[in-house]
Amino acid sequence: MDFDWSVIPDALPALLRGARLTVLITVAGLVGGTLLGVLFGLMRTYGNRLLGSLGFAYVGLVRGTPIVVQVMFIYFALPGLLGVRVEPMSAAIASIVINSGAYIAEIVRGAFLSVPRGLEEAGLAMGLPRWRVLAFVVGPIAFRRMTPALGNQFIVSLKDTSLFIVIGVGELTRQGQEIMAANFRAVEIWSAVALIYLLLIGVLTLGLRVLEGRMRIP
């Protein structure tokens, strides 16, 4: 079968709309996921037994189930349990928040545990409250160390948005499927979809490399 280049320009507007929705879901989900991950990461690292157990249960539950099961549960099961209607976009963003939050929690925990204990003890010995020690002494070093792992998680979450095709979210993969179903040009359409994903991840990777360079300790 010949590769028909003319198919791609016709499909590009719809694919770009899907790409914009993919970026929106990723950004919104990762903002919430980062906040959730930092909270549970600190709970697991510095919390009491109860908080540590809650963090452990959350991380274990989320990491032990696929994200596609999580989004299906939020979209199909929660309405039955709570009697409320969940929009596809809300379910998609919530899934990224919950899923990425569990992995980011472990990244945060590992980064804070990697900082020498003496720095924290020195800050406390100077009379600083514990929250200031974590925020201004331990935190900056831990953030530098977790940046590469966070970048990897951001890329994984961006690609995970393609799974939301199962609940009808019109992101990039869904748009590609609908166009391909209409013109039956699978090679051209999926090549274009793959290229757009590569461009999105390339831009994200470049931004993360710049951030890592700025955060590098001389």
PDB file of C-alpha atoms in Angstrom:
ATOM      1  CA  MET A   1       0.000   0.000   0.000  1.00  0.00           C
ATOM      2  CA  ASP A   2       1.325   3.440  -0.960  1.00  0.00           C
ATOM      3  CA  PHE A   3       1.777   6.061   1.723  1.00  0.00           C
ATOM      4  CA  ASP A   4      -0.684   8.865   0.927  1.00  0.00           C
ATOM      5  CA  TRP A   5       0.762  12.096   2.295  1.00  0.00           C
ATOM      6  CA  SER A   6      -2.389  14.075   1.441  1.00  0.00           C
ATOM      7  CA  VAL A   7      -4.284  12.299   4.197  1.00  0.00           C
ATOM      8  CA  ILE A   8      -2.206  13.902   6.957  1.00  0.00           C
ATOM      9  CA  PRO A   9      -2.961  17.616   6.242  1.00  0.00           C
ATOM     10  CA  ASP A  10      -6.665  16.809   6.185  1.00  0.00           C
ATOM     11  CA  ALA A  11      -6.445  15.035   9.521  1.00  0.00           C
ATOM     12  CA  LEU A  12      -4.091  17.524  11.193  1.00  0.00           C
ATOM     13  CA  PRO A  13      -6.702  19.961  12.617  1.00  0.00           C
ATOM     14  CA  ALA A  14      -8.511  17.173  14.473  1.00  0.00           C
ATOM     15  CA  LEU A  15      -5.237  15.631  15.637  1.00  0.00           C
ATOM     16  CA  LEU A  16      -4.039  18.991  16.968  1.00  0.00           C
ATOM     17  CA  ARG A  17      -7.302  19.420  18.880  1.00  0.00           C
ATOM     18  CA  GLY A  18      -6.673  16.026  20.406  1.00  0.00           C
ATOM     19  CA  ALA A  19      -3.083  17.000  21.214  1.00  0.00           C
ATOM     20  CA  ARG A  20      -4.258  20.155  22.997  1.00  0.00           C
ATOM     21  CA  LEU A  21      -6.640  18.072  25.084  1.00  0.00           C
ATOM     22  CA  THR A  22      -3.836  15.615  25.837  1.00  0.00           C
ATOM     23  CA  VAL A  23      -1.631  18.451  27.080  1.00  0.00           C
ATOM     24  CA  LEU A  24      -4.477  19.899  29.172  1.00  0.00           C
ATOM     25  CA  ILE A  25      -5.185  16.561  30.874  1.00  0.00           C
ATOM     26  CA  THR A  26      -1.475  15.982  31.478  1.00  0.00           C
ATOM     27  CA  VAL A  27      -0.772  19.436  32.946  1.00  0.00           C
ATOM     28  CA  ALA A  28      -3.870  19.497  35.165  1.00  0.00           C
ATOM     29  CA  GLY A  29      -3.285  15.931  36.303  1.00  0.00           C
ATOM     30  CA  LEU A  30       0.389  16.422  37.066  1.00  0.00           C
ATOM     31  CA  VAL A  31      -0.184  19.620  39.037  1.00  0.00           C
ATOM     32  CA  GLY A  32      -2.605  17.755  41.274  1.00  0.00           C
ATOM     33  CA  GLY A  33      -0.483  14.610  41.245  1.00  0.00           C
ATOM     34  CA  THR A  34       2.629  16.506  42.312  1.00  0.00           C
ATOM     35  CA  LEU A  35       0.819  18.145  45.229  1.00  0.00           C
ATOM     36  CA  LEU A  36      -0.660  14.800  46.258  1.00  0.00           C
ATOM     37  CA  GLY A  37       2.671  13.032  45.821  1.00  0.00           C
ATOM     38  CA  VAL A  38       4.567  15.560  47.941  1.00  0.00           C
ATOM     39  CA  LEU A  39       1.932  15.279  50.678  1.00  0.00           C
ATOM     40  CA  PHE A  40       1.955  11.481  50.821  1.00  0.00           C
ATOM     41  CA  GLY A  41       5.721  11.310  50.318  1.00  0.00           C
ATOM     42  CA  LEU A  42       6.286  13.502  53.362  1.00  0.00           C
ATOM     43  CA  MET A  43       3.665  11.556  55.294  1.00  0.00           C
ATOM     44  CA  ARG A  44       5.543   8.334  54.608  1.00  0.00           C
ATOM     45  CA  THR A  45       8.917   9.881  55.448  1.00  0.00           C
ATOM     46  CA  TYR A  46       8.186  12.066  58.456  1.00  0.00           C
ATOM     47  CA  GLY A  47       4.656  11.168  59.566  1.00  0.00           C
ATOM     48  CA  ASN A  48       3.647   9.115  62.573  1.00  0.00           C
ATOM     49  CA  ARG A  49       2.611   5.476  62.300  1.00  0.00           C
ATOM     50  CA  LEU A  50      -0.956   6.306  61.284  1.00  0.00           C
ATOM     51  CA  LEU A  51       0.048   8.763  58.559  1.00  0.00           C
ATOM     52  CA  GLY A  52       2.763   6.413  57.348  1.00  0.00           C
ATOM     53  CA  SER A  53       0.258   3.559  57.138  1.00  0.00           C
ATOM     54  CA  LEU A  54      -2.200   5.714  55.178  1.00  0.00           C
ATOM     55  CA  GLY A  55       0.544   6.670  52.753  1.00  0.00           C
ATOM     56  CA  PHE A  56       1.653   3.066  52.385  1.00  0.00           C
ATOM     57  CA  ALA A  57      -1.917   1.901  51.705  1.00  0.00           C
ATOM     58  CA  TYR A  58      -2.475   4.615  49.075  1.00  0.00           C
ATOM     59  CA  VAL A  59       0.772   3.911  47.250  1.00  0.00           C
ATOM     60  CA  GLY A  60       0.265   0.150  47.383  1.00  0.00           C
ATOM     61  CA  LEU A  61      -3.304   0.332  46.098  1.00  0.00           C
ATOM     62  CA  VAL A  62      -2.524   2.651  43.184  1.00  0.00           C
ATOM     63  CA  ARG A  63       0.727   1.004  42.123  1.00  0.00           C
ATOM     64  CA  GLY A  64      -0.899  -2.413  42.348  1.00  0.00           C
ATOM     65  CA  THR A  65      -3.649  -1.634  39.813  1.00  0.00           C
ATOM     66  CA  PRO A  66      -3.384  -0.470  36.172  1.00  0.00           C
ATOM     67  CA  ILE A  67      -4.387   3.112  35.405  1.00  0.00           C
ATOM     68  CA  VAL A  68      -6.973   1.885  32.900  1.00  0.00           C
ATOM     69  CA  VAL A  69      -8.732   0.021  35.738  1.00  0.00           C
ATOM     70  CA  GLN A  70      -8.553   3.142  37.890  1.00  0.00           C
ATOM     71  CA  VAL A  71     -10.162   5.378  35.272  1.00  0.00           C
ATOM     72  CA  MET A  72     -12.846   2.763  34.555  1.00  0.00           C
ATOM     73  CA  PHE A  73     -13.615   2.579  38.280  1.00  0.00           C
ATOM     74  CA  ILE A  74     -13.856   6.375  38.578  1.00  0.00           C
ATOM     75  CA  TYR A  75     -16.005   6.729  35.456  1.00  0.00           C
ATOM     76  CA  PHE A  76     -18.283   3.697  35.732  1.00  0.00           C
ATOM     77  CA  ALA A  77     -18.232   2.503  39.356  1.00  0.00           C
ATOM     78  CA  LEU A  78     -18.196   5.747  41.355  1.00  0.00           C
ATOM     79  CA  PRO A  79     -21.482   7.015  39.874  1.00  0.00           C
ATOM     80  CA  GLY A  80     -23.129   3.811  41.065  1.00  0.00           C
ATOM     81  CA  LEU A  81     -21.572   4.063  44.521  1.00  0.00           C
ATOM     82  CA  LEU A  82     -22.073   7.781  45.104  1.00  0.00           C
ATOM     83  CA  GLY A  83     -25.007   8.523  42.849  1.00  0.00           C
ATOM     84  CA  VAL A  84     -23.181  11.294  40.974  1.00  0.00           C
ATOM     85  CA  ARG A  85     -22.331  11.623  37.308  1.00  0.00           C
ATOM     86  CA  VAL A  86     -18.619  11.798  36.476  1.00  0.00           C
ATOM     87  CA  GLU A  87     -17.656  13.573  33.256  1.00  0.00           C
ATOM     88  CA  PRO A  88     -15.038  11.848  31.045  1.00  0.00           C
ATOM     89  CA  MET A  89     -12.612  14.776  31.368  1.00  0.00           C
ATOM     90  CA  SER A  90     -12.995  14.835  35.141  1.00  0.00           C
ATOM     91  CA  ALA A  91     -12.394  11.094  35.311  1.00  0.00           C
ATOM     92  CA  ALA A  92      -9.307  11.390  33.106  1.00  0.00           C
ATOM     93  CA  ILE A  93      -7.743  14.205  35.135  1.00  0.00           C
ATOM     94  CA  ALA A  94      -8.597  12.507  38.432  1.00  0.00           C
ATOM     95  CA  SER A  95      -6.940   9.308  37.205  1.00  0.00           C
ATOM     96  CA  ILE A  96      -3.711  11.135  36.341  1.00  0.00           C
ATOM     97  CA  VAL A  97      -3.781  12.919  39.714  1.00  0.00           C
ATOM     98  CA  ILE A  98      -4.292   9.715  41.693  1.00  0.00           C
ATOM     99  CA  ASN A  99      -1.966   7.538  39.619  1.00  0.00           C
ATOM    100  CA  SER A 100       0.949   9.951  39.274  1.00  0.00           C
ATOM    101  CA  GLY A 101       0.568  11.017  42.908  1.00  0.00           C
ATOM    102  CA  ALA A 102       1.407   7.500  44.128  1.00  0.00           C
ATOM    103  CA  TYR A 103       4.579   7.275  42.045  1.00  0.00           C
ATOM    104  CA  ILE A 104       5.635  10.829  42.871  1.00  0.00           C
ATOM    105  CA  ALA A 105       5.131  10.042  46.566  1.00  0.00           C
ATOM    106  CA  GLU A 106       7.788   7.330  46.331  1.00  0.00           C
ATOM    107  CA  ILE A 107      10.086   9.645  44.372  1.00  0.00           C
ATOM    108  CA  VAL A 108       9.713  12.296  47.075  1.00  0.00           C
ATOM    109  CA  ARG A 109      10.258   9.781  49.866  1.00  0.00           C
ATOM    110  CA  GLY A 110      13.403   8.414  48.271  1.00  0.00           C
ATOM    111  CA  ALA A 111      14.808  11.886  47.610  1.00  0.00           C
ATOM    112  CA  PHE A 112      14.279  13.100  51.165  1.00  0.00           C
ATOM    113  CA  LEU A 113      15.702   9.902  52.635  1.00  0.00           C
ATOM    114  CA  SER A 114      18.802  10.307  50.454  1.00  0.00           C
ATOM    115  CA  VAL A 115      19.710  13.642  52.069  1.00  0.00           C
ATOM    116  CA  PRO A 116      22.232  13.140  54.897  1.00  0.00           C
ATOM    117  CA  ARG A 117      20.508  13.099  58.268  1.00  0.00           C
ATOM    118  CA  GLY A 118      23.107  15.472  59.642  1.00  0.00           C
ATOM    119  CA  LEU A 119      21.694  18.406  57.669  1.00  0.00           C
ATOM    120  CA  GLU A 120      18.305  18.025  59.299  1.00  0.00           C
ATOM    121  CA  GLU A 121      19.862  17.632  62.745  1.00  0.00           C
ATOM    122  CA  ALA A 122      22.012  20.709  62.210  1.00  0.00           C
ATOM    123  CA  GLY A 123      18.981  22.790  61.265  1.00  0.00           C
ATOM    124  CA  LEU A 124      17.054  21.602  64.298  1.00  0.00           C
ATOM    125  CA  ALA A 125      20.072  22.271  66.532  1.00  0.00           C
ATOM    126  CA  MET A 126      20.052  25.889  65.294  1.00  0.00           C
ATOM    127  CA  GLY A 127      16.521  26.259  66.643  1.00  0.00           C
ATOM    128  CA  LEU A 128      14.702  26.180  63.311  1.00  0.00           C
ATOM    129  CA  PRO A 129      11.211  24.643  63.337  1.00  0.00           C
ATOM    130  CA  ARG A 130      10.984  21.317  61.578  1.00  0.00           C
ATOM    131  CA  TRP A 131       8.911  22.658  58.675  1.00  0.00           C
ATOM    132  CA  ARG A 132      11.547  25.320  57.930  1.00  0.00           C
ATOM    133  CA  VAL A 133      14.301  22.704  58.013  1.00  0.00           C
ATOM    134  CA  LEU A 134      12.392  20.557  55.510  1.00  0.00           C
ATOM    135  CA  ALA A 135      11.460  23.509  53.297  1.00  0.00           C
ATOM    136  CA  PHE A 136      14.760  25.422  53.218  1.00  0.00           C
ATOM    137  CA  VAL A 137      17.523  22.986  54.221  1.00  0.00           C
ATOM    138  CA  VAL A 138      16.565  19.454  53.186  1.00  0.00           C
ATOM    139  CA  GLY A 139      13.976  20.331  50.538  1.00  0.00           C
ATOM    140  CA  PRO A 140      16.172  22.109  47.957  1.00  0.00           C
ATOM    141  CA  ILE A 141      18.712  19.269  47.950  1.00  0.00           C
ATOM    142  CA  ALA A 142      15.990  16.637  47.739  1.00  0.00           C
ATOM    143  CA  PHE A 143      14.316  18.476  44.858  1.00  0.00           C
ATOM    144  CA  ARG A 144      17.549  18.494  42.874  1.00  0.00           C
ATOM    145  CA  ARG A 145      17.868  14.755  43.356  1.00  0.00           C
ATOM    146  CA  MET A 146      14.276  13.949  42.433  1.00  0.00           C
ATOM    147  CA  THR A 147      14.176  16.056  39.242  1.00  0.00           C
ATOM    148  CA  PRO A 148      15.253  13.283  36.789  1.00  0.00           C
ATOM    149  CA  ALA A 149      12.799  10.789  38.286  1.00  0.00           C
ATOM    150  CA  LEU A 150       9.999  13.370  38.234  1.00  0.00           C
ATOM    151  CA  GLY A 151      10.734  14.050  34.578  1.00  0.00           C
ATOM    152  CA  ASN A 152      10.408  10.362  33.785  1.00  0.00           C
ATOM    153  CA  GLN A 153       7.077  10.200  35.613  1.00  0.00           C
ATOM    154  CA  PHE A 154       5.794  13.251  33.723  1.00  0.00           C
ATOM    155  CA  ILE A 155       6.582  11.546  30.418  1.00  0.00           C
ATOM    156  CA  VAL A 156       4.874   8.329  31.526  1.00  0.00           C
ATOM    157  CA  SER A 157       1.765  10.258  32.581  1.00  0.00           C
ATOM    158  CA  LEU A 158       1.624  12.065  29.242  1.00  0.00           C
ATOM    159  CA  LYS A 159       1.638   8.742  27.416  1.00  0.00           C
ATOM    160  CA  ASP A 160      -0.917   7.285  29.851  1.00  0.00           C
ATOM    161  CA  THR A 161      -3.498   9.779  28.551  1.00  0.00           C
ATOM    162  CA  SER A 162      -3.815   7.576  25.468  1.00  0.00           C
ATOM    163  CA  LEU A 163      -5.577   4.987  27.646  1.00  0.00           C
ATOM    164  CA  PHE A 164      -8.509   7.335  28.214  1.00  0.00           C
ATOM    165  CA  ILE A 165      -9.782   6.300  24.823  1.00  0.00           C
ATOM    166  CA  VAL A 166     -11.733   3.660  26.788  1.00  0.00           C
ATOM    167  CA  ILE A 167     -14.065   6.315  28.270  1.00  0.00           C
ATOM    168  CA  GLY A 168     -14.416   8.386  25.115  1.00  0.00           C
ATOM    169  CA  VAL A 169     -12.168  11.340  25.963  1.00  0.00           C
ATOM    170  CA  GLY A 170     -11.314  13.079  22.694  1.00  0.00           C
ATOM    171  CA  GLU A 171      -7.566  13.165  23.240  1.00  0.00           C
ATOM    172  CA  LEU A 172      -4.968  12.508  20.569  1.00  0.00           C
ATOM    173  CA  THR A 173      -5.340   8.727  20.339  1.00  0.00           C
ATOM    174  CA  ARG A 174      -9.126   8.945  20.237  1.00  0.00           C
ATOM    175  CA  GLN A 175      -8.979  11.500  17.433  1.00  0.00           C
ATOM    176  CA  GLY A 176      -6.627   9.246  15.497  1.00  0.00           C
ATOM    177  CA  GLN A 177      -8.961   6.284  15.923  1.00  0.00           C
ATOM    178  CA  GLU A 178     -11.992   8.240  14.708  1.00  0.00           C
ATOM    179  CA  ILE A 179     -10.172   9.589  11.638  1.00  0.00           C
ATOM    180  CA  MET A 180      -8.805   6.153  10.781  1.00  0.00           C
ATOM    181  CA  ALA A 181     -12.292   4.653  11.107  1.00  0.00           C
ATOM    182  CA  ALA A 182     -13.550   7.186   8.576  1.00  0.00           C
ATOM    183  CA  ASN A 183     -10.800   6.956   5.922  1.00  0.00           C
ATOM    184  CA  PHE A 184      -9.233   3.540   6.673  1.00  0.00           C
ATOM    185  CA  ARG A 185      -5.718   5.035   6.261  1.00  0.00           C
ATOM    186  CA  ALA A 186      -4.207   3.378   9.342  1.00  0.00           C
ATOM    187  CA  VAL A 187      -0.536   3.741   8.363  1.00  0.00           C
ATOM    188  CA  GLU A 188      -0.738   7.468   7.665  1.00  0.00           C
ATOM    189  CA  ILE A 189      -2.933   8.356  10.652  1.00  0.00           C
ATOM    190  CA  TRP A 190      -1.044   6.365  13.261  1.00  0.00           C
ATOM    191  CA  SER A 191       2.259   7.625  11.897  1.00  0.00           C
ATOM    192  CA  ALA A 192       0.997  11.172  12.371  1.00  0.00           C
ATOM    193  CA  VAL A 193      -0.243  10.372  15.886  1.00  0.00           C
ATOM    194  CA  ALA A 194       3.118   8.834  16.806  1.00  0.00           C
ATOM    195  CA  LEU A 195       4.966  11.856  15.440  1.00  0.00           C
ATOM    196  CA  ILE A 196       2.846  14.264  17.495  1.00  0.00           C
ATOM    197  CA  TYR A 197       3.500  12.227  20.644  1.00  0.00           C
ATOM    198  CA  LEU A 198       7.223  12.303  19.858  1.00  0.00           C
ATOM    199  CA  LEU A 199       7.115  16.083  19.465  1.00  0.00           C
ATOM    200  CA  LEU A 200       5.217  16.559  22.739  1.00  0.00           C
ATOM    201  CA  ILE A 201       7.592  14.304  24.659  1.00  0.00           C
ATOM    202  CA  GLY A 202      10.589  15.922  22.953  1.00  0.00           C
ATOM    203  CA  VAL A 203       9.509  19.377  24.118  1.00  0.00           C
ATOM    204  CA  LEU A 204       8.905  18.065  27.638  1.00  0.00           C
ATOM    205  CA  THR A 205      12.285  16.309  27.674  1.00  0.00           C
ATOM    206  CA  LEU A 206      14.059  19.461  26.509  1.00  0.00           C
ATOM    207  CA  GLY A 207      12.392  21.524  29.214  1.00  0.00           C
ATOM    208  CA  LEU A 208      13.382  18.988  31.853  1.00  0.00           C
ATOM    209  CA  ARG A 209      16.994  18.984  30.650  1.00  0.00           C
ATOM    210  CA  VAL A 210      17.105  22.773  30.943  1.00  0.00           C
ATOM    211  CA  LEU A 211      15.673  22.535  34.460  1.00  0.00           C
ATOM    212  CA  GLU A 212      18.185  19.858  35.436  1.00  0.00           C
ATOM    213  CA  GLY A 213      21.008  22.050  34.115  1.00  0.00           C
ATOM    214  CA  ARG A 214      19.841  25.001  36.186  1.00  0.00           C
ATOM    215  CA  MET A 215      19.417  22.843  39.276  1.00  0.00           C
ATOM    216  CA  ARG A 216      22.818  21.135  38.952  1.00  0.00           C
ATOM    217  CA  ILE A 217      25.141  21.747  41.884  1.00  0.00           C
ATOM    218  CA  PRO A 218      28.567  23.048  40.641  1.00  0.00           C
TER     219      PRO A 218
END
